[in-house]
XYZ file of C-alpha atoms in Angstrom:
645
model
C 109.007 105.759 111.824
C 105.512 104.247 111.870
C 102.363 106.247 112.376
C 99.260 104.678 113.887
C 96.155 104.541 111.687
C 93.601 103.173 114.169
C 92.972 104.345 117.730
C 90.712 102.646 120.300
C 88.223 104.703 122.255
C 88.204 104.598 126.035
C 84.793 102.928 125.902
C 86.104 100.206 123.586
C 89.028 99.536 125.903
C 86.925 99.279 129.047
C 84.433 96.909 127.386
C 87.121 94.436 126.331
C 87.352 91.043 128.022
C 91.093 91.642 128.412
C 90.525 94.876 130.315
C 87.978 93.164 132.570
C 90.535 90.446 133.340
C 93.155 93.071 134.148
C 90.696 95.005 136.324
C 89.764 91.866 138.265
C 93.405 91.651 139.342
C 93.780 95.293 140.213
C 95.612 96.292 137.014
C 94.486 99.019 134.624
C 97.764 99.651 132.802
C 98.380 97.153 129.993
C 102.170 97.371 130.101
C 102.177 96.523 133.813
C 99.826 93.623 133.111
C 102.059 92.284 130.336
C 105.151 92.546 132.519
C 103.500 90.561 135.298
C 102.267 87.966 132.774
C 105.837 87.100 131.772
C 107.526 87.450 135.164
C 104.875 85.433 137.039
C 103.603 83.058 134.388
C 101.983 80.668 136.871
C 99.842 83.537 138.185
C 98.930 84.601 134.651
C 97.773 81.257 133.243
C 95.969 80.371 136.458
C 94.109 83.690 136.200
C 93.241 82.973 132.564
C 91.776 79.489 133.033
C 89.791 80.628 136.065
C 88.373 83.604 134.198
C 87.498 81.380 131.225
C 85.594 79.050 133.510
C 87.521 75.988 132.323
C 85.954 72.923 133.898
C 88.255 70.411 135.593
C 87.046 66.981 136.646
C 89.970 67.006 139.047
C 91.592 70.320 140.026
C 95.250 70.815 139.131
C 97.781 70.857 141.952
C 100.402 73.015 140.249
C 100.048 75.498 137.388
C 103.550 75.034 136.019
C 106.109 72.299 136.611
C 109.417 73.248 135.016
C 111.560 70.567 136.613
C 112.623 69.197 133.199
C 113.621 72.599 131.824
C 112.005 75.111 129.487
C 111.703 72.651 126.595
C 109.536 70.205 128.551
C 107.220 71.996 131.019
C 104.079 70.381 132.424
C 101.009 72.582 132.776
C 98.188 72.198 135.280
C 99.894 69.195 136.839
C 97.508 66.679 138.375
C 94.484 68.214 136.699
C 91.993 66.237 134.670
C 89.727 67.660 131.979
C 88.400 66.914 128.510
C 88.380 69.672 125.937
C 85.071 68.523 124.391
C 83.357 69.099 127.736
C 84.710 72.633 127.853
C 83.773 73.258 124.235
C 80.231 71.833 124.401
C 78.823 70.225 127.561
C 79.271 73.185 129.876
C 77.341 75.447 127.477
C 74.600 72.884 126.853
C 74.019 72.486 130.581
C 73.198 76.206 130.728
C 69.624 76.875 129.578
C 70.576 80.331 128.344
C 73.328 79.134 126.016
C 72.362 75.647 124.819
C 70.366 76.975 121.856
C 73.001 79.543 120.844
C 74.529 78.898 117.411
C 77.837 77.055 117.618
C 78.498 76.404 113.942
C 77.265 77.779 110.633
C 78.370 76.082 107.422
C 78.072 77.486 103.935
C 78.867 75.300 100.961
C 80.366 76.357 97.679
C 76.891 76.055 96.156
C 75.307 78.322 98.778
C 73.819 75.575 100.947
C 73.698 76.603 104.613
C 73.584 74.261 107.631
C 73.460 75.424 111.249
C 74.133 73.707 114.574
C 73.292 75.007 118.017
C 75.562 73.995 120.882
C 73.029 71.337 121.834
C 72.777 69.959 118.301
C 76.543 69.942 117.892
C 76.986 68.019 121.154
C 74.457 65.447 119.976
C 76.302 65.007 116.657
C 79.676 64.747 118.419
C 78.282 62.165 120.843
C 77.024 59.992 117.987
C 80.366 60.176 116.216
C 82.284 59.433 119.425
C 80.098 56.410 120.113
C 80.616 55.221 116.543
C 84.388 55.534 116.801
C 84.368 53.545 120.020
C 82.351 50.809 118.331
C 84.997 50.702 115.594
C 87.510 49.830 118.307
C 89.138 53.236 118.665
C 90.658 53.577 122.125
C 92.322 56.371 124.075
C 95.635 57.267 122.463
C 94.757 55.842 119.038
C 95.310 58.204 116.129
C 92.505 59.263 113.805
C 93.391 61.106 110.601
C 90.836 63.589 109.280
C 91.084 64.324 105.556
C 87.942 66.333 104.937
C 86.878 69.565 103.276
C 85.565 72.438 105.384
C 82.259 70.809 106.279
C 80.549 70.338 109.680
C 81.674 66.714 109.893
C 85.248 67.970 110.137
C 84.520 69.783 113.408
C 82.353 66.913 114.645
C 85.140 64.382 114.047
C 87.724 66.559 115.822
C 85.585 66.924 118.936
C 84.507 63.265 118.884
C 88.111 62.082 118.803
C 88.963 64.327 121.743
C 85.872 63.139 123.593
C 87.050 59.519 123.700
C 90.691 60.360 124.375
C 91.880 59.606 120.839
C 94.354 61.828 118.991
C 93.292 63.448 115.729
C 95.523 64.494 112.839
C 93.973 67.067 110.484
C 95.097 66.936 106.831
C 94.807 69.805 104.353
C 91.890 69.099 101.997
C 93.998 70.060 98.975
C 96.764 67.543 99.628
C 97.456 64.772 97.169
C 97.724 61.143 98.249
C 101.476 61.200 98.882
C 101.288 64.120 101.322
C 98.396 62.485 103.192
C 100.170 59.130 103.317
C 103.294 60.716 104.797
C 101.219 61.904 107.746
C 99.237 58.672 108.085
C 102.406 56.625 108.241
C 104.212 58.911 110.653
C 101.447 58.943 113.274
C 100.348 55.355 112.480
C 96.714 56.342 112.078
C 94.178 53.620 112.824
C 91.195 55.289 111.140
C 90.936 57.763 108.268
C 87.828 59.938 107.981
C 87.370 61.355 104.493
C 84.647 62.389 102.036
C 83.504 61.319 98.600
C 84.472 64.794 97.434
C 83.566 68.467 97.656
C 82.786 71.476 95.506
C 85.247 74.162 94.541
C 84.315 76.991 92.212
C 81.277 75.016 91.097
C 83.248 71.925 90.172
C 83.404 68.539 91.831
C 86.687 67.629 93.498
C 87.062 63.896 94.006
C 88.488 63.056 97.413
C 87.840 59.362 98.043
C 90.179 58.322 95.245
C 93.063 60.301 96.771
C 92.212 58.869 100.178
C 92.302 55.315 98.787
C 95.734 55.890 97.266
C 96.982 57.304 100.568
C 95.628 54.372 102.566
C 97.178 51.893 100.150
C 100.513 53.422 101.154
C 99.687 53.371 104.891
C 99.494 49.897 106.446
C 98.340 51.122 109.886
C 94.918 52.271 108.631
C 92.251 49.704 109.437
C 89.084 51.602 108.585
C 88.067 54.408 106.221
C 84.932 56.371 107.121
C 83.398 58.251 104.185
C 81.204 61.355 104.472
C 78.766 61.507 101.512
C 79.221 65.233 100.847
C 78.397 64.908 97.138
C 76.349 61.710 97.461
C 78.403 60.132 94.686
C 78.045 56.456 93.928
C 81.094 54.697 95.299
C 82.194 51.098 95.408
C 82.973 50.332 99.034
C 85.680 47.872 100.011
C 85.815 45.882 103.223
C 87.773 48.633 104.955
C 85.222 51.345 104.039
C 82.256 52.508 106.089
C 79.800 55.341 105.523
C 79.653 58.253 107.960
C 75.898 57.845 108.252
C 76.304 54.236 109.335
C 78.987 55.074 111.900
C 77.006 57.967 113.398
C 73.641 56.217 113.547
C 71.590 57.335 116.585
C 72.761 55.716 119.795
C 73.011 56.375 123.507
C 74.843 59.467 124.743
C 78.640 59.113 124.823
C 80.181 60.639 127.953
C 83.615 62.246 127.683
C 86.635 60.304 128.854
C 88.270 61.749 131.956
C 91.664 62.665 130.499
C 94.762 64.146 132.042
C 95.206 67.753 130.941
C 98.606 66.773 129.526
C 97.192 63.925 127.404
C 97.766 64.537 123.683
C 94.642 65.250 121.669
C 96.079 66.487 118.348
C 99.092 65.916 116.117
C 99.253 68.638 113.485
C 102.030 68.613 110.945
C 104.188 71.508 109.891
C 107.117 71.495 107.511
C 110.722 72.325 108.183
C 113.491 73.101 105.749
C 114.744 69.530 105.669
C 113.374 66.078 106.254
C 109.857 64.844 106.755
C 107.025 67.059 108.120
C 107.126 67.646 111.875
C 104.240 66.199 113.877
C 103.657 68.807 116.576
C 101.919 67.292 119.609
C 99.240 69.259 121.489
C 97.257 68.379 124.594
C 93.786 68.966 126.065
C 94.906 71.729 128.445
C 97.276 73.388 125.981
C 96.298 74.299 122.424
C 92.601 74.967 123.218
C 93.390 77.302 126.130
C 95.988 79.285 124.185
C 93.602 79.526 121.194
C 90.738 80.659 123.386
C 92.866 83.268 125.148
C 94.099 84.740 121.878
C 90.626 84.805 120.316
C 88.622 85.659 123.414
C 90.812 88.213 125.163
C 93.140 89.623 122.516
C 90.572 89.686 119.689
C 87.721 90.267 122.164
C 85.559 87.369 120.987
C 82.691 86.358 123.236
C 79.097 85.049 123.367
C 77.039 86.537 120.565
C 80.071 87.106 118.326
C 80.594 85.303 115.013
C 84.087 84.263 113.886
C 84.804 83.470 110.234
C 88.413 82.656 109.410
C 89.172 81.812 105.791
C 91.293 78.705 106.317
C 91.434 74.919 106.102
C 91.342 72.481 108.995
C 94.725 71.117 107.929
C 96.324 74.466 108.789
C 96.702 75.579 112.385
C 94.065 78.306 112.097
C 91.371 75.709 111.417
C 91.554 73.943 114.806
C 92.401 77.329 116.337
C 89.040 78.676 115.156
C 87.199 75.600 116.470
C 88.539 75.903 120.004
C 88.871 79.675 120.043
C 85.161 80.055 119.324
C 83.702 77.136 121.272
C 85.654 77.806 124.461
C 84.494 81.425 124.178
C 80.825 80.482 123.747
C 80.825 82.060 120.276
C 79.813 81.000 116.764
C 82.138 79.800 114.014
C 81.477 79.996 110.270
C 82.885 77.226 108.068
C 83.159 77.853 104.335
C 83.718 75.213 101.681
C 84.248 77.598 98.773
C 86.486 80.439 97.654
C 86.115 84.152 98.515
C 85.495 85.334 94.935
C 83.148 82.653 93.564
C 80.631 82.817 91.959
C 81.074 86.606 92.176
C 83.869 88.767 93.613
C 81.635 89.740 96.558
C 81.186 86.214 97.951
C 83.195 86.976 101.099
C 81.406 90.272 101.785
C 78.035 88.655 101.140
C 78.808 86.015 103.771
C 79.779 88.688 106.299
C 76.386 90.323 105.818
C 74.358 87.088 105.705
C 75.860 85.541 108.831
C 76.489 88.715 110.814
C 80.240 88.102 111.033
C 81.892 90.170 113.752
C 85.435 88.773 113.474
C 86.734 88.124 109.953
C 90.060 86.315 109.598
C 91.865 86.675 106.289
C 95.377 86.701 104.877
C 97.068 89.385 102.815
C 96.861 86.952 99.885
C 93.052 86.953 100.037
C 92.914 90.749 100.124
C 95.369 91.074 97.232
C 93.100 88.790 95.218
C 89.902 90.703 96.093
C 91.121 94.270 95.826
C 91.734 93.894 92.091
C 87.939 93.756 91.642
C 87.532 97.178 93.250
C 85.607 98.469 96.236
C 82.277 98.560 94.390
C 81.722 94.924 95.323
C 82.082 95.724 99.024
C 79.560 98.574 98.780
C 76.802 96.136 97.848
C 76.695 94.727 101.362
C 76.027 95.862 104.906
C 79.291 95.162 106.719
C 78.323 96.946 109.925
C 78.529 93.712 111.961
C 82.337 93.702 111.593
C 84.286 94.605 114.732
C 87.715 93.099 114.036
C 89.730 91.930 111.036
C 92.146 89.141 111.907
C 95.227 88.490 109.789
C 97.894 85.821 109.893
C 100.046 83.583 107.731
C 102.341 86.109 106.072
C 103.561 89.705 106.339
C 101.487 92.566 104.951
C 102.605 95.099 102.406
C 101.082 98.583 102.665
C 98.695 98.702 99.684
C 96.392 95.772 100.599
C 96.515 96.736 104.306
C 95.327 100.246 103.500
C 92.669 98.967 101.093
C 91.170 96.657 103.713
C 91.354 99.270 106.454
C 90.083 102.243 104.445
C 87.812 100.835 101.730
C 86.282 97.855 103.530
C 86.499 98.801 107.206
C 86.007 102.550 106.607
C 88.867 103.196 109.066
C 86.643 101.941 111.905
C 87.569 98.239 112.038
C 91.036 97.430 113.422
C 93.276 94.911 111.654
C 94.508 92.477 114.293
C 97.862 91.329 112.934
C 98.767 87.986 114.450
C 101.843 85.763 114.144
C 102.962 82.599 115.855
C 102.797 79.094 114.523
C 101.595 75.534 114.610
C 104.077 74.777 117.366
C 102.877 77.659 119.538
C 99.077 77.086 119.333
C 98.574 80.699 118.374
C 100.325 84.021 118.535
C 103.663 85.207 119.785
C 103.221 88.713 118.375
C 99.956 90.539 117.764
C 98.247 93.845 117.428
C 96.629 95.128 120.612
C 93.055 96.407 120.546
C 93.816 98.469 123.645
C 96.507 100.450 121.807
C 96.914 102.411 118.539
C 97.691 100.186 115.529
C 100.094 101.111 112.716
C 99.807 99.650 109.189
C 101.388 96.209 108.677
C 102.690 96.153 112.265
C 102.404 94.325 115.555
C 102.180 96.077 118.908
C 104.524 93.489 120.370
C 104.426 90.168 122.250
C 101.130 88.841 123.584
C 100.565 88.415 127.335
C 102.304 85.316 128.616
C 104.766 85.319 125.719
C 108.225 86.404 126.954
C 109.504 87.374 123.501
C 112.602 89.351 122.553
C 114.496 90.261 119.390
C 118.185 89.366 119.670
C 121.414 89.542 117.677
C 123.667 86.610 116.855
C 125.078 86.770 120.395
C 121.610 86.428 121.968
C 121.638 90.063 123.080
C 118.412 92.138 122.852
C 118.405 94.623 119.968
C 116.144 97.474 118.884
C 116.061 99.392 115.635
C 117.673 96.560 113.693
C 116.597 93.168 112.422
C 117.144 90.284 114.798
C 116.045 86.780 115.684
C 112.719 86.309 117.466
C 113.145 84.263 120.653
C 111.092 83.284 123.695
C 112.680 83.181 127.132
C 110.011 81.239 129.013
C 107.470 78.482 128.278
C 103.774 79.181 127.713
C 100.508 77.281 127.709
C 100.001 75.820 124.255
C 103.621 75.174 123.283
C 103.985 71.855 121.514
C 104.815 68.846 123.654
C 107.552 68.019 121.162
C 107.388 66.302 117.789
C 105.613 62.966 117.570
C 108.098 60.286 118.648
C 111.010 62.551 117.765
C 112.048 64.558 120.867
C 115.617 65.015 119.635
C 114.463 66.798 116.487
C 112.222 69.060 118.538
C 115.059 70.044 120.860
C 117.421 70.582 117.943
C 114.884 72.697 116.044
C 113.968 75.154 118.802
C 116.242 74.786 121.815
C 119.751 73.956 120.563
C 121.065 77.419 119.662
C 120.961 79.032 123.115
C 120.265 77.471 126.516
C 116.613 77.522 127.644
C 115.700 79.809 124.713
C 113.093 79.034 122.044
C 114.379 80.296 118.667
C 111.300 80.749 116.527
C 112.826 81.290 113.101
C 111.424 84.750 112.267
C 113.447 87.873 111.541
C 111.879 90.806 113.392
C 112.548 94.512 113.760
C 111.236 96.887 116.446
C 111.062 100.505 115.294
C 111.523 103.731 117.232
C 107.810 103.977 118.008
C 107.773 100.486 119.505
C 105.958 98.784 116.616
C 107.195 95.323 115.655
C 107.593 94.075 112.066
C 108.345 90.573 110.768
C 110.761 90.824 107.862
C 110.902 87.155 106.893
C 111.876 83.653 107.928
C 115.342 82.964 109.151
C 115.229 79.498 107.636
C 114.246 78.288 104.182
C 110.647 77.304 104.862
C 108.233 78.469 102.180
C 104.940 80.167 102.980
C 102.660 79.872 99.972
C 99.460 81.883 100.511
C 100.142 81.567 104.235
C 100.634 77.789 104.040
C 104.021 76.576 105.232
C 105.819 74.081 103.004
C 109.230 72.531 103.479
C 111.505 72.507 100.420
C 112.292 68.857 101.054
C 108.655 67.886 100.484
C 108.865 69.204 96.910
C 112.417 68.082 96.287
C 111.766 64.500 97.340
C 109.042 64.269 94.698
C 111.224 65.737 91.955
C 114.134 63.389 92.607
C 111.745 60.448 92.326
C 111.736 61.094 88.582
C 114.383 58.933 86.870
C 115.732 61.913 84.904
C 116.430 64.014 88.014
C 119.706 63.870 89.885
C 119.217 66.648 92.449
C 116.662 69.356 93.200
C 116.355 72.509 95.283
C 113.272 74.600 96.028
C 113.093 78.245 97.042
C 110.252 80.623 97.809
C 110.053 83.813 95.767
C 107.687 86.785 95.987
C 104.357 86.377 94.221
C 101.771 89.168 93.783
C 98.846 86.854 94.559
C 100.130 84.155 96.911
C 102.703 86.256 98.715
C 105.253 83.567 97.951
C 105.456 80.763 95.415
C 107.808 77.853 94.804
C 110.510 77.894 92.134
C 112.584 74.748 91.668
C 116.066 74.140 90.324
C 116.889 70.704 88.978
C 120.105 69.066 87.856
C 119.583 66.094 85.570
C 121.171 62.704 85.135
C 124.052 62.555 82.641
C 123.051 62.601 78.984
C 119.541 63.826 79.842
C 118.056 66.869 78.140
C 115.878 69.324 80.033
C 113.079 70.282 77.671
C 109.625 71.812 78.073
C 107.933 68.419 78.107
C 110.035 67.259 81.079
C 109.420 70.567 82.859
C 105.643 70.129 82.575
C 105.915 66.515 83.677
C 107.811 67.452 86.841
C 105.371 70.236 87.751
C 102.491 67.789 87.261
C 104.177 65.274 89.591
C 104.294 67.814 92.396
C 100.707 68.896 91.754
C 99.435 65.303 91.915
C 101.198 64.536 95.196
C 100.935 67.808 97.108
C 97.936 69.506 95.534
C 97.418 72.236 92.963
C 97.922 75.101 95.422
C 101.480 73.997 96.185
C 102.770 73.235 92.685
C 105.889 75.151 91.548
C 105.574 78.275 89.468
C 108.604 77.277 87.427
C 111.317 74.652 87.165
C 114.779 75.610 85.917
C 117.322 73.083 84.680
C 120.901 73.729 85.830
C 124.179 71.864 85.542
C 124.831 71.826 89.282
C 123.438 73.172 92.547
C 125.550 75.274 94.920
C 126.705 73.167 97.857
C 128.691 73.605 101.020
C 131.729 71.498 101.626
C 129.741 69.052 103.687
C 127.323 68.514 100.786
C 124.432 70.733 101.904
C 122.623 72.594 99.135
C 122.683 76.312 99.933
C 119.176 77.503 99.070
C 119.962 81.003 100.320
C 122.511 81.368 97.543
C 120.083 80.039 94.941
C 117.397 82.482 96.048
C 119.812 85.391 95.927
C 120.887 84.428 92.411
C 117.289 84.115 91.255
C 116.125 87.413 92.722
C 119.271 89.315 91.821
C 120.112 90.117 95.430
C 123.402 89.910 97.279
C 124.057 86.330 98.327
C 126.232 87.401 101.250
C 129.064 85.218 102.503
C 129.579 82.244 100.177
C 132.871 81.131 101.675
C 131.402 77.812 102.715
C 130.523 76.916 99.122
C 132.379 74.127 97.391
C 131.332 75.384 93.932
C 130.611 79.150 93.952
C 130.559 79.119 90.152
C 127.172 77.382 90.370
C 125.620 80.543 91.851
C 126.852 82.706 89.005
C 125.668 80.144 86.463
C 122.165 80.271 87.970
C 122.186 84.059 87.972
C 123.069 84.170 84.254
C 120.688 81.410 83.195
C 117.520 82.661 84.890
C 115.427 84.988 82.740
C 113.110 87.004 84.988
């Protein structure tokens, strides 16, 4: 049984944007509001976009067209809008908001740059005009491989402004991971940087970008942001950011259909290449802004700082969640504990952060330094902690809540995914919050926990499903609709199967217990085993490989790999180091394996599928469950005996 640790006051509840929305529709009871939001979803999302003040160049004729079934709904049919207009122009046209801060950037070295809404619109307009002059047209793909610098946000909004589709890439990726995404979406332009700073050291980026482009024939132009002002030798395909964004006439936004794609963001599955989730102008931004603005109570005058990267879903989520709410975002190039363990808390004080988004991994890393570092700073601006990416365990949750927030700042636990544009489950600032828990599904999200017969369950672990569509759900995978349908819609008719194991306790609190597939989540970053395995088997000594995620005290989860070698090949320490280095070079340091074990064979089913579940059970010493489908069950026991923990 869970006991709540934080309780909202009546004044806090009545001042929330969510409560004001409910009140405007004659509802004061949250549970009644939620029930209506999932039984009359057209009413709900229409109410949301009207309350947000979303600007349409042509009004929509129908909120929700479900004629093609739950997997392929159309939202705001007939409506035209451009997300950059809703993020920037509508605020700039208001004299009271045009000079409000939109973006604050702090570099690893302490440099700070600020943009008002007016200044950000001007920068976006210059970039949009420059992209047009490069020949970028509506529907063309632009890949953005940049550190967390202002140009990243500017490029995102500029692409949307001209109707292009942007693909954000994690700044820590190696060339191979970037190239996989460039090739899949057939990017026409890559925007990158000469490098960036991390923990006081220079990280070269242009060289990785060049290697990626050499592997990606669709890329015609590479635009380089001079973050470090390094001397570079430009080729014919290269162009400096400063040259592309030279002052020019104002670039108006293209009048796009609300269903037009504006972003392809990749997420990994358990097998195959990364999945390019497609999001549109009237989807991802609206869902992000609802979750941030109404559920986290973000509004004008508030400052959101989420510790993330633009290549992960929470990066674009922060951009649109803040800008559509008329708020301020903080971008950070560095790490939370450099040059001192109080870097994160110092930033909260300096920039007046009201909404701080972190992961349990970050808190586990900071709490080891002790609470003395938090006491050095005035953290009174904080109103909400946001948390996503991985489940909590009690000790770091309590440390953040008690030592940092002094039991006054709620921890807004939040879980969804790249494919959902935000949360399925969340805490609720209108209700008591228990440690490590969720209060349940968010408004508009018709979620249930079911058994293997698709029957609702309570008090036991089950599969998280969604019964109805929602604004923000991916419009499928890029040029791969069959894979999308197979991934989410093939198990039960008209039911989205999310892939999380969830339990609802007797008090009504929800808990995520893990993934129901094999996807790894390393420090909150999702990684498909196949992405690691495909690199390992590229080595001439490797016959087969399997990757599992295992608990890690710092990252939450880390990768451990099992490799079977070619005949007459010895697995020694030198080869082990070589294989780990291969993965690090291609995917980035953060995603390299913790360990590689050499085994004679990998456990396989009769149809040849490697059973990672059995490998993980053998490694961790847990019960592997039913292994009747295995062709070679002796391989599991061999792994169990050979692994020294």
